[in-house]
Coordinates of C-alpha atoms in Angstrom, one line a residue:
X19 CA 0.8 -18.5 9.4
X20 CA -1.3 -17.0 6.5
X21 CA -2.9 -13.7 7.3
X22 CA -4.5 -13.2 3.9
X23 CA -7.9 -12.4 5.8
X24 CA -6.1 -9.7 7.8
X25 CA -4.4 -8.2 4.6
X26 CA -7.8 -8.0 2.8
X27 CA -9.2 -5.9 5.7
X28 CA -6.1 -3.8 5.7
X29 CA -6.4 -3.2 2.0
X30 CA -10.0 -2.2 2.3
X31 CA -9.1 0.2 5.0
X32 CA -6.3 1.7 2.9
X33 CA -8.8 2.1 -0.1
X34 CA -11.1 3.9 2.3
X35 CA -8.3 6.3 3.2
X36 CA -7.4 6.9 -0.4
X37 CA -11.2 7.6 -1.0
X38 CA -11.3 10.1 1.7
X39 CA -7.9 11.7 0.9
X40 CA -8.2 11.9 -2.9
X41 CA -10.5 14.6 -3.2
X42 CA -8.6 16.8 -0.9
X43 CA -5.6 16.7 -3.2
X44 CA -7.4 16.8 -6.5
X45 CA -6.7 19.7 -8.8
X46 CA -8.0 20.3 -12.3
X47 CA -5.1 21.0 -14.9
X48 CA -3.8 24.5 -14.4
X49 CA -5.9 25.1 -11.2
X50 CA -4.0 26.7 -8.3
X51 CA -6.8 25.5 -5.8
X52 CA -8.9 22.4 -5.8
X53 CA -11.7 20.8 -4.1
X54 CA -9.7 20.1 -1.0
X55 CA -8.8 23.6 -0.7
X56 CA -12.3 24.7 -0.6
X57 CA -13.4 22.0 1.9
X58 CA -10.4 23.2 4.1
X59 CA -11.7 26.9 3.9
X60 CA -15.1 26.0 4.7
X61 CA -14.0 23.9 7.7
X62 CA -11.7 26.9 9.0
X63 CA -14.7 29.2 8.8
X64 CA -16.8 26.9 11.0
X65 CA -13.6 26.3 13.2
X66 CA -13.5 22.6 12.5
X67 CA -10.0 21.0 12.9
X68 CA -9.7 19.7 9.3
X69 CA -6.0 19.6 8.9
X70 CA -5.7 17.5 12.2
X71 CA -8.2 14.8 11.0
X72 CA -6.6 14.8 7.4
X73 CA -3.2 14.3 9.1
X74 CA -4.5 11.5 11.2
X75 CA -6.0 9.8 8.2
X76 CA -2.7 10.2 6.2
X77 CA -0.6 8.7 9.2
X78 CA -3.0 5.8 9.6
X79 CA -2.8 5.1 5.8
X80 CA 1.0 5.2 5.7
X81 CA 1.2 3.0 8.9
X82 CA -1.4 0.4 7.2
X83 CA 0.7 0.4 4.0
X84 CA 3.9 -0.2 5.9
X85 CA 2.6 -3.0 7.8
X86 CA 1.1 -4.5 4.5
X87 CA 4.3 -4.3 2.9
X88 CA 6.3 -5.9 6.0
X89 CA 3.7 -8.8 6.0
X90 CA 4.5 -9.3 2.3
X91 CA 8.1 -9.3 2.9
X92 CA 7.5 -12.0 5.7
X93 CA 5.7 -14.1 3.3
X94 CA 8.5 -14.0 0.8
X95 CA 11.0 -14.6 3.6
X96 CA 9.4 -18.1 4.1
X97 CA 10.6 -19.1 0.6
X98 CA 14.0 -19.7 2.2
X99 CA 12.7 -22.6 4.2
X100 CA 14.2 -25.6 2.1
X101 CA 12.6 -28.1 4.4
X102 CA 9.2 -27.6 2.7
X103 CA 8.3 -29.7 -0.1
X104 CA 8.5 -28.9 -3.8
X105 CA 4.6 -28.2 -4.0
X106 CA 4.6 -26.1 -1.0
X107 CA 7.3 -24.0 -2.3
X108 CA 5.5 -23.4 -5.6
X109 CA 2.4 -22.3 -3.6
X110 CA 4.5 -20.1 -1.3
X111 CA 6.1 -18.5 -4.4
X112 CA 2.7 -17.6 -5.7
X113 CA 1.5 -16.4 -2.5
X114 CA 4.7 -14.3 -1.8
X115 CA 4.4 -12.7 -5.3
X116 CA 0.7 -11.9 -5.0
X117 CA 1.4 -10.3 -1.5
X118 CA 4.2 -8.2 -2.6
X119 CA 2.5 -7.3 -5.9
X120 CA -0.8 -6.2 -4.2
X121 CA 1.0 -4.3 -1.4
X122 CA 3.0 -2.5 -3.9
X123 CA 0.2 -1.5 -6.1
X124 CA -1.7 -0.1 -3.0
X125 CA 1.2 1.7 -2.0
X126 CA 1.7 3.3 -5.6
X127 CA -2.1 4.2 -5.4
X128 CA -1.6 5.9 -2.1
X129 CA 1.3 7.9 -3.6
X130 CA -0.7 8.9 -6.8
X131 CA -4.2 9.4 -5.3
X132 CA -3.6 10.6 -2.0
X133 CA -0.2 12.2 -2.7
X134 CA 1.6 10.4 0.2
X135 CA 5.2 9.3 0.1
X136 CA 5.3 5.7 0.9
X137 CA 8.9 5.1 -0.2
X138 CA 10.4 3.6 2.9
X139 CA 12.9 0.9 3.4
X140 CA 10.2 -1.9 3.4
X141 CA 8.8 -0.3 0.0
X142 CA 12.3 -0.5 -1.6
X143 CA 13.0 -4.1 -0.3
X144 CA 9.6 -5.2 -1.6
X145 CA 10.3 -3.7 -5.1
X146 CA 13.6 -5.5 -5.0
X147 CA 12.3 -8.8 -3.9
X148 CA 9.4 -8.7 -6.3
X149 CA 11.8 -8.3 -9.2
X150 CA 14.0 -11.2 -7.9
X151 CA 10.9 -13.6 -7.6
X152 CA 10.0 -12.5 -11.2
X153 CA 13.6 -13.5 -12.5
X154 CA 14.0 -16.5 -10.2
X155 CA 10.6 -18.2 -10.5
X156 CA 9.3 -17.1 -14.0
X157 CA 8.2 -20.5 -14.8
X158 CA 6.2 -21.0 -11.7
X159 CA 4.5 -17.5 -11.8
X160 CA 4.0 -17.1 -15.5
X161 CA 4.3 -20.5 -16.9

């Protein structure tokens, strides 16, 4: 079952989380306080639960990224099905590679722009499997 459509919606939601979180973590070189600190200070002055909402967005983004990584790992796991024809396996290799690559790129973006630690067991496994795919199926992927 290919859930590419679901994945694109999840990727879009993660991009929205990044867009919301990135300014909160942005600091200019040498600055001790950034734009996010000012927003938080304003929210506190008005009694708004800013930190609580930021934490919810962060948790949601991490959950979405983890789900995306797990689905990419599932797609890669289908490669083990030797009963599928050679043409289907070639397509599966490309689909699995693309899914892993996109999920890992987005996880890295979350780490850099939103300052969230996405290094989970799934993240480590996805990195390992992407590397294996590149080595084992170089001709299919890059040929």
